C-alpha cells in the first residue's frame, strides 16, 4: 500500500515536472517530425564542421579555394573561403591583387571584392580598367543577380564597386543595354520581389550607367515600358 | 525492498517522461498550410487562426501577425547559404538561423514595411478567429538545397496580449539533384525551435543598431528596429 502511494505520487510529480503546467497539449512528436528534426540537427552539425574546417585552413590554401569558388560564380556571402578570409587580418594584399591580375574576367570577382573589403588602398591602386573589366564580365555572366542586390531596394558590395569603377565600366555597360535576358534573384522575399520587378540585364546596366553618370539618387522605374524608354535614350 | 521501490519509481518516471514530454511548441490556435512546388519555386500560404479560449485566455481586439525565420542548407558543400549578405554573420544565430527579411526592411515582422503598414502580398494581419496569412515563394535555389522555415504568430500593436507568441509552425522543401522542388515536411514546430527563434530575435536585436540605413521604397530608417521582448502567451 505504501509502495502504491509512492508510485502514484511519483507519477503525479512527474506529470507536473514534465512541463505540463502549460495549457497546450503534450503530445509526442510524430515520426515525420522526428525524421526532419534528426536530419536538420545532422545538417546543422555538418555546417558547423565545414565552417570549422575552413577556419583551420591557412591563408594560402584559402586563397586557392577563393579562386575556385570565384570561378564557380559563388556569391561572396556564400563562398566559404570569402566568409573566412574577410574575418582575418594579415591576408596578403599582393597575393589578392595578383589573383585579380591573373584572372582579369569574372573569375577574378571574389579576390577583387575581398581586396576592396580588406585593403581599400591596394584595391584602388589596381587600374580602374582592370576593376571594371572584372566587374562587368561578372555582371554579364551572372545567372542569378544576388551578388549585385536589387536596385531600388538594396545594393551589395559588387554594385558599389561597379559604381566606384566609374567611366571605365561605361563601354561594357552600354553594350549590355541591348541584352534583355532576365536577371532573377534566388531567395525568399528577394525572389518574390525580383519576380515582381522583372528586372533584366539591361535594367542593371541602365541603373549603373545612371549612377555612374552622376544621378546619385536614380531609381529604376516600376514598369518595363518606362525602363525600355530610358534604355533607348541611354543607347544613343 | 527499498531498492525495489526506488527501481519502480525510476521506471515510472522514465516512462512518464517519454510519454508526456512536451515536445511540440506552444500553440494557441490552428495552422493551415498550403503550397505545391512549381519548378524550383515553392509558392505557399501559411495561415494561423488565433483561438484564445482554446488556451484559457481572452485577448479582445488583439491583432496578430507573422515573423518567419529560415535556415537554408547546401547539401553539396555542407554549409548554410543565404540570399544576400545581410543575414549572415551578426544577424544570424550561431547555428545560422535568421529572421527572414529582405535587406532594406527596417522591421523584422515578415510583412511590415518601413511606412508602418503590412504589405498584403506578404502578410495579412489577423485576430481572434480571423486568420493571419503569410505568403511566400522561395525559389531560384540550386540543386540539393534544403529550405527550412519556422513561422511564428505574434500579437502586434494590440490593446491586449501584446507581444505574446501564439504559435509556431515548421515547413520545408527540397531542391532535388535536378533542381526540382519537392515538398518536404510541414508540421507544428517542436521544442528547441522556439529557443532557436528567441536566439534569432536576439541576433536581430543585437545587429539592428549597427545595420546602417534601411530603405525599402516606402520609408527610411537610420537603422533597423529591434523587436520587443516576445514570449509565449
Short mmCIF file of C-alpha atoms in Angstrom, two decimals:
data_model
loop_
_atom_site.label_atom_id
_atom_site.label_comp_id
_atom_site.label_asym_id
_atom_site.label_seq_id
_atom_site.Cartn_x
_atom_site.Cartn_y
_atom_site.Cartn_z
CA UNK A 1 0.00 0.00 0.00
CA UNK A 2 2.86 2.29 0.94
CA UNK A 3 4.66 1.42 -2.27
CA UNK A 4 1.50 2.16 -4.27
CA UNK A 5 1.28 5.60 -2.66
CA UNK A 6 4.91 6.38 -3.52
CA UNK A 7 4.48 5.32 -7.15
CA UNK A 8 1.25 7.29 -7.53
CA UNK A 9 2.86 10.38 -6.01
CA UNK A 10 5.86 9.99 -8.32
CA UNK A 11 3.64 9.79 -11.38
CA UNK A 12 1.80 12.92 -10.34
CA UNK A 13 5.02 14.81 -9.65
CA UNK A 14 6.43 13.67 -12.97
CA UNK A 15 3.39 14.94 -14.86
CA UNK A 16 3.86 18.34 -13.28
CA UNK A 17 7.60 18.42 -13.85
CA UNK A 18 7.34 17.36 -17.47
CA UNK A 19 6.17 20.86 -18.28
CA UNK A 20 2.53 20.04 -18.25
CA UNK A 21 1.68 23.02 -16.13
CA UNK A 22 1.33 24.66 -19.57
CA UNK A 23 -2.02 24.79 -21.22
CA UNK A 24 -1.03 23.22 -24.56
CA UNK A 25 -1.46 19.57 -25.36
CA UNK A 26 1.52 17.45 -24.51
CA UNK A 27 1.70 15.06 -27.42
CA UNK A 28 4.95 13.46 -28.51
CA UNK A 29 6.39 14.27 -31.92
CA UNK A 30 5.18 12.31 -34.92
CA UNK A 31 7.55 10.06 -36.88
CA UNK A 32 7.62 12.72 -39.60
CA UNK A 33 8.60 15.45 -37.13
CA UNK A 34 11.26 13.22 -35.61
CA UNK A 35 12.62 12.41 -39.06
CA UNK A 36 13.09 16.04 -40.08
CA UNK A 37 14.33 17.01 -36.62
CA UNK A 38 17.08 14.38 -36.87
CA UNK A 39 18.01 15.42 -40.40
CA UNK A 40 18.08 19.11 -39.54
CA UNK A 41 20.23 18.54 -36.47
CA UNK A 42 22.65 16.46 -38.56
CA UNK A 43 22.87 19.18 -41.20
CA UNK A 44 23.44 21.88 -38.60
CA UNK A 45 26.29 19.82 -37.22
CA UNK A 46 27.73 19.29 -40.71
CA UNK A 47 27.55 23.03 -41.46
CA UNK A 48 29.41 23.79 -38.22
CA UNK A 49 32.08 21.22 -39.10
CA UNK A 50 32.51 22.69 -42.58
CA UNK A 51 32.96 26.20 -41.18
CA UNK A 52 35.45 24.80 -38.69
CA UNK A 53 37.44 23.06 -41.42
CA UNK A 54 37.76 26.37 -43.33
CA UNK A 55 38.68 28.12 -40.12
CA UNK A 56 41.57 25.68 -39.73
CA UNK A 57 42.99 26.37 -43.22
CA UNK A 58 45.90 28.75 -43.70
CA UNK A 59 45.64 31.82 -45.89
CA UNK A 60 47.37 30.36 -48.93
CA UNK A 61 45.04 27.35 -49.04
CA UNK A 62 42.04 29.62 -48.58
CA UNK A 63 43.15 31.86 -51.45
CA UNK A 64 43.18 28.79 -53.69
CA UNK A 65 39.66 27.93 -52.52
CA UNK A 66 38.58 31.53 -53.05
CA UNK A 67 39.63 31.41 -56.69
CA UNK A 68 37.86 28.07 -57.19
CA UNK A 69 34.66 29.50 -55.73
CA UNK A 70 35.02 32.66 -57.76
CA UNK A 71 35.30 30.63 -60.94
CA UNK A 72 32.18 28.74 -59.87
CA UNK A 73 30.39 32.13 -59.53
CA UNK A 74 29.64 31.73 -55.83
CA UNK A 75 28.27 34.88 -54.23
CA UNK A 76 30.73 36.44 -51.73
CA UNK A 77 28.35 35.70 -48.86
CA UNK A 78 28.04 32.05 -49.94
CA UNK A 79 31.74 31.50 -50.55
CA UNK A 80 33.19 29.66 -47.57
CA UNK A 81 36.68 30.97 -48.32
CA UNK A 82 35.42 34.56 -48.60
CA UNK A 83 33.48 34.23 -45.34
CA UNK A 84 36.56 33.01 -43.54
CA UNK A 85 39.15 35.32 -45.11
CA UNK A 86 37.15 38.50 -44.51
CA UNK A 87 37.43 37.91 -40.78
CA UNK A 88 41.23 37.63 -40.87
CA UNK A 89 43.93 40.20 -40.59
CA UNK A 90 47.20 39.56 -42.38
CA UNK A 91 45.72 38.40 -45.67
CA UNK A 92 48.36 39.18 -48.29
CA UNK A 93 47.04 42.08 -50.41
CA UNK A 94 49.68 41.46 -53.06
CA UNK A 95 48.53 37.86 -53.42
CA UNK A 96 44.93 39.01 -53.81
CA UNK A 97 45.92 41.66 -56.37
CA UNK A 98 47.91 39.03 -58.27
CA UNK A 99 44.83 36.75 -58.40
CA UNK A 100 42.86 39.62 -59.92
CA UNK A 101 45.58 40.41 -62.48
CA UNK A 102 45.89 36.74 -63.44
CA UNK A 103 42.12 36.46 -63.81
CA UNK A 104 41.02 39.69 -65.50
CA UNK A 105 37.46 38.50 -66.02
CA UNK A 106 34.51 37.19 -63.99
CA UNK A 107 36.81 34.63 -62.32
CA UNK A 108 38.60 37.44 -60.52
CA UNK A 109 35.48 38.79 -58.81
CA UNK A 110 35.84 37.30 -55.31
CA UNK A 111 39.54 38.22 -54.94
CA UNK A 112 38.68 41.72 -56.18
CA UNK A 113 35.82 42.20 -53.71
CA UNK A 114 37.84 40.75 -50.86
CA UNK A 115 40.72 43.13 -51.60
CA UNK A 116 38.26 46.03 -51.62
CA UNK A 117 36.97 44.99 -48.21
CA UNK A 118 40.28 44.19 -46.52
CA UNK A 119 42.64 46.76 -48.05
CA UNK A 120 40.83 49.52 -49.89
CA UNK A 121 44.05 51.42 -50.62
CA UNK A 122 45.54 48.47 -52.51
CA UNK A 123 42.20 47.93 -54.22
CA UNK A 124 42.15 51.49 -55.54
CA UNK A 125 45.73 51.10 -56.76
CA UNK A 126 44.54 48.47 -59.23
CA UNK A 127 43.88 50.10 -62.63
CA UNK A 128 40.24 51.20 -62.87
CA UNK A 129 40.05 49.47 -66.27
CA UNK A 130 41.01 46.14 -64.69
CA UNK A 131 38.45 46.53 -61.90
CA UNK A 132 35.80 47.49 -64.44
CA UNK A 133 36.66 44.51 -66.66
CA UNK A 134 36.29 42.03 -63.80
CA UNK A 135 33.04 43.61 -62.60
CA UNK A 136 31.35 43.99 -65.99
CA UNK A 137 32.37 40.46 -67.03
CA UNK A 138 30.90 39.14 -63.80
CA UNK A 139 27.69 41.12 -64.28
CA UNK A 140 27.35 39.99 -67.88
CA UNK A 141 27.81 36.33 -66.97
CA UNK A 142 25.53 36.32 -63.90
CA UNK A 143 22.74 33.77 -63.95
CA UNK A 144 21.27 34.95 -60.65
CA UNK A 145 21.93 38.51 -59.53
CA UNK A 146 22.16 38.13 -55.74
CA UNK A 147 25.82 39.21 -55.91
CA UNK A 148 24.60 42.63 -57.04
CA UNK A 149 21.50 43.12 -54.91
CA UNK A 150 18.19 44.52 -56.10
CA UNK A 151 18.24 48.13 -57.41
CA UNK A 152 15.68 50.38 -55.66
CA UNK A 153 15.87 48.08 -52.59
CA UNK A 154 19.46 47.28 -51.65
CA UNK A 155 22.89 47.08 -53.24
CA UNK A 156 25.60 44.57 -52.44
CA UNK A 157 29.34 45.36 -52.38
CA UNK A 158 29.77 44.37 -56.06
CA UNK A 159 27.29 47.06 -57.13
CA UNK A 160 29.03 49.70 -55.06
CA UNK A 161 32.34 48.62 -56.62
CA UNK A 162 30.81 48.92 -60.09
CA UNK A 163 29.67 52.48 -59.38
CA UNK A 164 33.12 53.31 -57.97
CA UNK A 165 34.76 51.98 -61.15
CA UNK A 166 33.09 54.91 -62.91
CA UNK A 167 33.58 55.69 -66.58
CA UNK A 168 35.91 52.71 -67.07
CA UNK A 169 32.83 50.50 -66.81
CA UNK A 170 30.71 52.57 -69.20
CA UNK A 171 31.57 50.96 -72.58
CA UNK A 172 30.85 47.40 -71.38
CA UNK A 173 27.68 48.50 -69.59
CA UNK A 174 26.43 50.27 -72.74
CA UNK A 175 26.79 47.01 -74.65
CA UNK A 176 24.59 45.30 -72.07
CA UNK A 177 21.76 47.77 -72.72
CA UNK A 178 20.62 45.61 -75.61
CA UNK A 179 20.60 42.41 -73.55
CA UNK A 180 17.10 41.73 -72.29
CA UNK A 181 17.67 38.40 -70.63
CA UNK A 182 16.01 38.10 -67.19
CA UNK A 183 18.01 38.99 -64.09
CA UNK A 184 16.39 36.95 -61.29
CA UNK A 185 17.40 36.60 -57.64
CA UNK A 186 17.08 33.44 -55.59
CA UNK A 187 15.81 33.62 -52.02
CA UNK A 188 12.55 34.24 -50.24
CA UNK A 189 11.38 37.87 -50.30
CA UNK A 190 14.31 38.60 -52.68
CA UNK A 191 12.99 36.06 -55.19
CA UNK A 192 9.43 37.36 -54.89
CA UNK A 193 10.43 40.98 -55.41
CA UNK A 194 12.71 40.23 -58.34
CA UNK A 195 9.89 38.27 -59.95
CA UNK A 196 7.59 41.22 -59.39
CA UNK A 197 10.06 43.82 -60.70
CA UNK A 198 11.01 41.73 -63.76
CA UNK A 199 14.46 43.24 -63.99
CA UNK A 200 16.63 42.25 -66.94
CA UNK A 201 20.37 42.57 -67.53
CA UNK A 202 19.74 45.81 -69.45
CA UNK A 203 17.98 47.27 -66.40
CA UNK A 204 21.01 46.60 -64.20
CA UNK A 205 23.23 48.18 -66.88
CA UNK A 206 20.92 51.20 -67.07
CA UNK A 207 20.94 51.56 -63.30
CA UNK A 208 24.75 51.53 -63.12
CA UNK A 209 25.14 53.91 -66.07
CA UNK A 210 22.79 56.43 -64.45
CA UNK A 211 24.53 56.20 -61.07
CA UNK A 212 27.98 56.48 -62.71
CA UNK A 213 26.71 59.39 -64.81
CA UNK A 214 26.05 61.38 -61.67
CA UNK A 215 22.38 60.71 -60.96
CA UNK A 216 23.17 59.51 -57.43
CA UNK A 217 19.55 59.00 -56.42
CA UNK A 218 18.44 57.34 -59.64
CA UNK A 219 15.76 54.70 -59.18
CA UNK A 220 14.60 52.29 -61.87
CA UNK A 221 11.00 52.90 -62.99
CA UNK A 222 8.47 50.26 -61.96
CA UNK A 223 7.31 49.20 -65.42
CA UNK A 224 9.25 47.51 -68.20
CA UNK A 225 7.90 50.06 -70.69
CA UNK A 226 9.24 53.02 -68.72
CA UNK A 227 12.60 51.32 -68.35
CA UNK A 228 12.71 50.48 -72.05
CA UNK A 229 12.21 54.15 -72.88
CA UNK A 230 15.17 55.11 -70.68
CA UNK A 231 17.29 52.30 -72.16
CA UNK A 232 16.59 53.62 -75.66
CA UNK A 233 17.72 57.09 -74.69
CA UNK A 234 20.85 55.75 -72.99
CA UNK A 235 21.79 53.75 -76.10
CA UNK A 236 22.06 56.92 -78.19
CA UNK B 1 12.58 -3.67 -0.51
CA UNK B 2 13.55 -0.03 -0.61
CA UNK B 3 15.69 -0.64 -3.68
CA UNK B 4 12.79 -2.36 -5.41
CA UNK B 5 10.53 0.63 -4.72
CA UNK B 6 13.16 3.03 -5.97
CA UNK B 7 13.53 0.99 -9.18
CA UNK B 8 9.78 1.05 -9.72
CA UNK B 9 9.64 4.82 -9.23
CA UNK B 10 12.54 5.36 -11.65
CA UNK B 11 10.87 3.18 -14.26
CA UNK B 12 7.61 5.08 -13.87
CA UNK B 13 9.42 8.39 -14.14
CA UNK B 14 11.26 7.32 -17.31
CA UNK B 15 8.07 6.03 -18.90
CA UNK B 16 6.23 9.14 -17.84
CA UNK B 17 8.86 11.46 -19.33
CA UNK B 18 8.99 9.67 -22.67
CA UNK B 19 5.23 9.66 -22.99
CA UNK B 20 4.39 13.12 -21.72
CA UNK B 21 7.44 15.28 -22.55
CA UNK B 22 6.10 18.49 -24.07
CA UNK B 23 7.91 18.17 -27.36
CA UNK B 24 5.73 20.34 -29.62
CA UNK B 25 5.95 24.08 -29.13
CA UNK B 26 3.19 26.23 -27.71
CA UNK B 27 0.09 26.65 -29.92
CA UNK B 28 -3.00 28.70 -29.19
CA UNK B 29 -4.87 28.28 -32.43
CA UNK B 30 -4.77 26.37 -35.68
CA UNK B 31 -2.39 26.38 -38.63
CA UNK B 32 -3.38 25.76 -42.24
CA UNK B 33 -0.51 25.39 -44.70
CA UNK B 34 -0.97 25.12 -48.47
CA UNK B 35 1.61 25.01 -51.23
CA UNK B 36 2.99 22.88 -54.05
CA UNK B 37 6.44 23.30 -55.60
CA UNK B 38 6.48 24.58 -59.18
CA UNK B 39 9.84 24.10 -60.86
CA UNK B 40 12.34 25.15 -58.24
CA UNK B 41 9.97 27.59 -56.54
CA UNK B 42 7.54 26.89 -53.72
CA UNK B 43 4.55 29.23 -53.73
CA UNK B 44 2.78 28.83 -50.39
CA UNK B 45 0.49 30.31 -47.81
CA UNK B 46 0.78 29.72 -44.09
CA UNK B 47 -2.26 30.76 -42.04
CA UNK B 48 -2.82 30.86 -38.34
CA UNK B 49 -6.17 31.40 -36.65
CA UNK B 50 -5.86 32.52 -33.05
CA UNK B 51 -8.24 30.84 -30.61
CA UNK B 52 -7.68 32.49 -27.22
CA UNK B 53 -10.40 30.49 -25.49
CA UNK B 54 -8.65 27.28 -26.51
CA UNK B 55 -5.81 28.09 -24.14
CA UNK B 56 -7.87 29.75 -21.44
CA UNK B 57 -7.14 33.31 -22.50
CA UNK B 58 -9.08 36.33 -23.61
CA UNK B 59 -7.38 38.78 -25.93
CA UNK B 60 -10.15 41.12 -27.12
CA UNK B 61 -9.40 43.24 -30.18
CA UNK B 62 -5.90 41.86 -30.46
CA UNK B 63 -4.10 41.81 -33.81
CA UNK B 64 -1.69 39.06 -34.76
CA UNK B 65 0.94 38.93 -37.48
CA UNK B 66 3.82 36.68 -38.55
CA UNK B 67 7.55 36.50 -38.09
CA UNK B 68 9.47 33.96 -40.16
CA UNK B 69 12.92 32.55 -39.56
CA UNK B 70 14.76 30.43 -42.10
CA UNK B 71 17.72 28.10 -42.45
CA UNK B 72 18.92 27.06 -45.90
CA UNK B 73 21.42 24.26 -46.42
CA UNK B 74 23.51 23.39 -49.44
CA UNK B 75 24.00 19.62 -49.36
CA UNK B 76 26.78 19.84 -51.97
CA UNK B 77 29.06 21.99 -49.83
CA UNK B 78 27.57 21.10 -46.42
CA UNK B 79 27.05 24.67 -45.41
CA UNK B 80 24.19 27.07 -44.89
CA UNK B 81 23.58 29.62 -47.61
CA UNK B 82 21.87 33.00 -47.91
CA UNK B 83 20.15 35.15 -50.50
CA UNK B 84 22.07 38.29 -49.54
CA UNK B 85 24.98 39.42 -47.44
CA UNK B 86 22.91 40.91 -44.63
CA UNK B 87 21.64 37.86 -42.74
CA UNK B 88 24.97 36.07 -42.42
CA UNK B 89 27.21 36.86 -39.51
CA UNK B 90 25.83 39.09 -36.80
CA UNK B 91 22.19 38.87 -37.90
CA UNK B 92 22.14 35.07 -37.63
CA UNK B 93 22.16 32.77 -34.65
CA UNK B 94 25.35 30.78 -34.03
CA UNK B 95 23.55 27.92 -35.84
CA UNK B 96 22.81 30.09 -38.89
CA UNK B 97 19.05 30.65 -38.45
CA UNK B 98 17.92 34.18 -39.23
CA UNK B 99 14.82 36.34 -39.37
CA UNK B 100 13.60 36.31 -42.97
CA UNK B 101 13.52 39.90 -44.21
CA UNK B 102 14.90 41.49 -47.33
CA UNK B 103 17.78 43.93 -46.98
CA UNK B 104 16.25 47.40 -46.71
CA UNK B 105 13.40 46.34 -44.42
CA UNK B 106 13.80 48.04 -41.05
CA UNK B 107 11.32 45.79 -39.23
CA UNK B 108 11.70 42.09 -38.56
CA UNK B 109 7.96 41.35 -38.84
CA UNK B 110 7.59 39.47 -42.12
CA UNK B 111 5.17 41.81 -43.91
CA UNK B 112 5.80 45.12 -42.16
CA UNK B 113 7.01 47.87 -44.46
CA UNK B 114 9.06 50.85 -43.36
CA UNK B 115 5.97 53.07 -43.62
CA UNK B 116 4.33 51.04 -40.84
CA UNK B 117 1.79 49.19 -42.98
CA UNK B 118 1.67 45.49 -43.77
CA UNK B 119 2.19 44.57 -47.42
CA UNK B 120 -0.71 42.24 -48.22
CA UNK B 121 1.41 40.26 -50.67
CA UNK B 122 3.49 39.07 -47.72
CA UNK B 123 1.34 39.08 -44.59
CA UNK B 124 -2.26 39.92 -43.83
CA UNK B 125 -2.80 40.56 -40.10
CA UNK B 126 -5.43 38.55 -38.23
CA UNK B 127 -7.09 38.48 -34.83
CA UNK B 128 -9.08 36.13 -32.60
CA UNK B 129 -10.99 33.85 -35.00
CA UNK B 130 -9.56 35.63 -38.06
CA UNK B 131 -6.55 34.12 -39.81
CA UNK B 132 -3.27 35.93 -40.30
CA UNK B 133 -1.79 34.72 -43.57
CA UNK B 134 1.83 34.69 -44.69
CA UNK B 135 2.62 34.43 -48.40
CA UNK B 136 6.00 33.29 -49.58
CA UNK B 137 7.51 31.89 -52.74
CA UNK B 138 11.10 30.86 -52.15
CA UNK B 139 12.80 29.98 -55.40
CA UNK B 140 15.92 30.00 -57.51
CA UNK B 141 18.00 27.93 -55.09
CA UNK B 142 20.39 25.43 -56.64
CA UNK B 143 20.13 21.65 -56.76
CA UNK B 144 20.44 19.75 -53.47
CA UNK B 145 19.26 22.66 -51.32
CA UNK B 146 17.17 22.17 -48.19
CA UNK B 147 14.98 25.12 -47.24
CA UNK B 148 13.61 25.17 -43.69
CA UNK B 149 11.35 27.82 -42.16
CA UNK B 150 9.53 28.43 -38.89
CA UNK B 151 6.53 30.75 -38.92
CA UNK B 152 5.63 32.38 -35.63
CA UNK B 153 2.32 34.12 -34.99
CA UNK B 154 2.56 37.01 -32.51
CA UNK B 155 0.26 39.69 -31.15
CA UNK B 156 1.35 43.01 -32.59
CA UNK B 157 0.28 46.56 -31.75
CA UNK B 158 -2.57 45.17 -29.67
CA UNK B 159 -4.53 46.60 -26.78
CA UNK B 160 -4.40 43.18 -25.09
CA UNK B 161 -1.91 40.31 -25.11
CA UNK B 162 0.59 42.49 -26.97
CA UNK B 163 3.93 40.88 -27.86
CA UNK B 164 2.70 37.43 -26.96
CA UNK B 165 3.64 34.45 -29.13
CA UNK B 166 0.59 32.45 -30.19
CA UNK B 167 2.08 29.52 -32.08
CA UNK B 168 4.96 28.12 -34.14
CA UNK B 169 4.83 26.19 -37.44
CA UNK B 170 7.60 24.42 -39.32
CA UNK B 171 7.69 24.00 -43.10
CA UNK B 172 10.33 22.90 -45.56
CA UNK B 173 11.06 21.97 -49.16
CA UNK B 174 13.95 20.41 -51.02
CA UNK B 175 15.53 21.05 -54.39
CA UNK B 176 16.48 17.61 -55.67
CA UNK B 177 19.55 16.73 -57.74
CA UNK B 178 17.76 18.04 -60.85
CA UNK B 179 16.91 21.31 -59.07
CA UNK B 180 13.22 20.41 -58.96
CA UNK B 181 11.32 21.40 -55.84
CA UNK B 182 9.89 18.62 -53.66
CA UNK B 183 7.63 19.34 -50.74
CA UNK B 184 9.32 18.16 -47.56
CA UNK B 185 7.76 18.24 -44.13
CA UNK B 186 5.24 20.79 -42.85
CA UNK B 187 4.09 20.37 -39.26
CA UNK B 188 3.75 22.16 -35.93
CA UNK B 189 7.21 23.10 -34.68
CA UNK B 190 8.94 21.36 -31.79
CA UNK B 191 10.87 22.46 -28.75
CA UNK B 192 14.39 23.72 -29.45
CA UNK B 193 12.98 25.60 -32.45
CA UNK B 194 11.28 28.00 -30.05
CA UNK B 195 14.59 28.63 -28.28
CA UNK B 196 16.29 28.97 -31.68
CA UNK B 197 13.62 31.57 -32.52
CA UNK B 198 14.47 33.51 -29.37
CA UNK B 199 18.13 33.35 -30.42
CA UNK B 200 17.18 34.70 -33.87
CA UNK B 201 15.34 37.62 -32.21
CA UNK B 202 18.38 38.32 -30.05
CA UNK B 203 20.67 38.23 -33.09
CA UNK B 204 18.38 40.66 -34.93
CA UNK B 205 18.21 42.97 -31.93
CA UNK B 206 21.97 42.99 -31.44
CA UNK B 207 22.53 43.68 -35.12
CA UNK B 208 19.77 46.28 -35.58
CA UNK B 209 21.54 49.35 -34.11
CA UNK B 210 24.56 48.65 -36.33
CA UNK B 211 22.66 47.91 -39.55
CA UNK B 212 23.09 51.29 -41.20
CA UNK B 213 20.31 52.97 -43.19
CA UNK B 214 17.36 50.80 -44.15
CA UNK B 215 15.38 51.92 -47.22
CA UNK B 216 12.58 49.85 -48.75
CA UNK B 217 10.94 52.38 -51.04
CA UNK B 218 8.16 53.16 -48.55
CA UNK B 219 10.28 54.73 -45.84
CA UNK B 220 13.78 55.22 -44.49
CA UNK B 221 15.22 54.43 -41.07
CA UNK B 222 18.74 55.25 -39.89
CA UNK B 223 18.99 51.65 -38.77
CA UNK B 224 16.83 48.54 -38.31
CA UNK B 225 14.32 48.38 -35.46
CA UNK B 226 14.73 45.93 -32.59
CA UNK B 227 11.92 43.57 -31.60
CA UNK B 228 10.27 43.98 -28.20
CA UNK B 229 10.59 41.04 -25.82
CA UNK B 230 8.29 38.31 -27.15
CA UNK B 231 7.12 35.38 -25.04
CA UNK B 232 4.55 32.59 -25.24
CA UNK B 233 1.03 33.64 -24.28
#
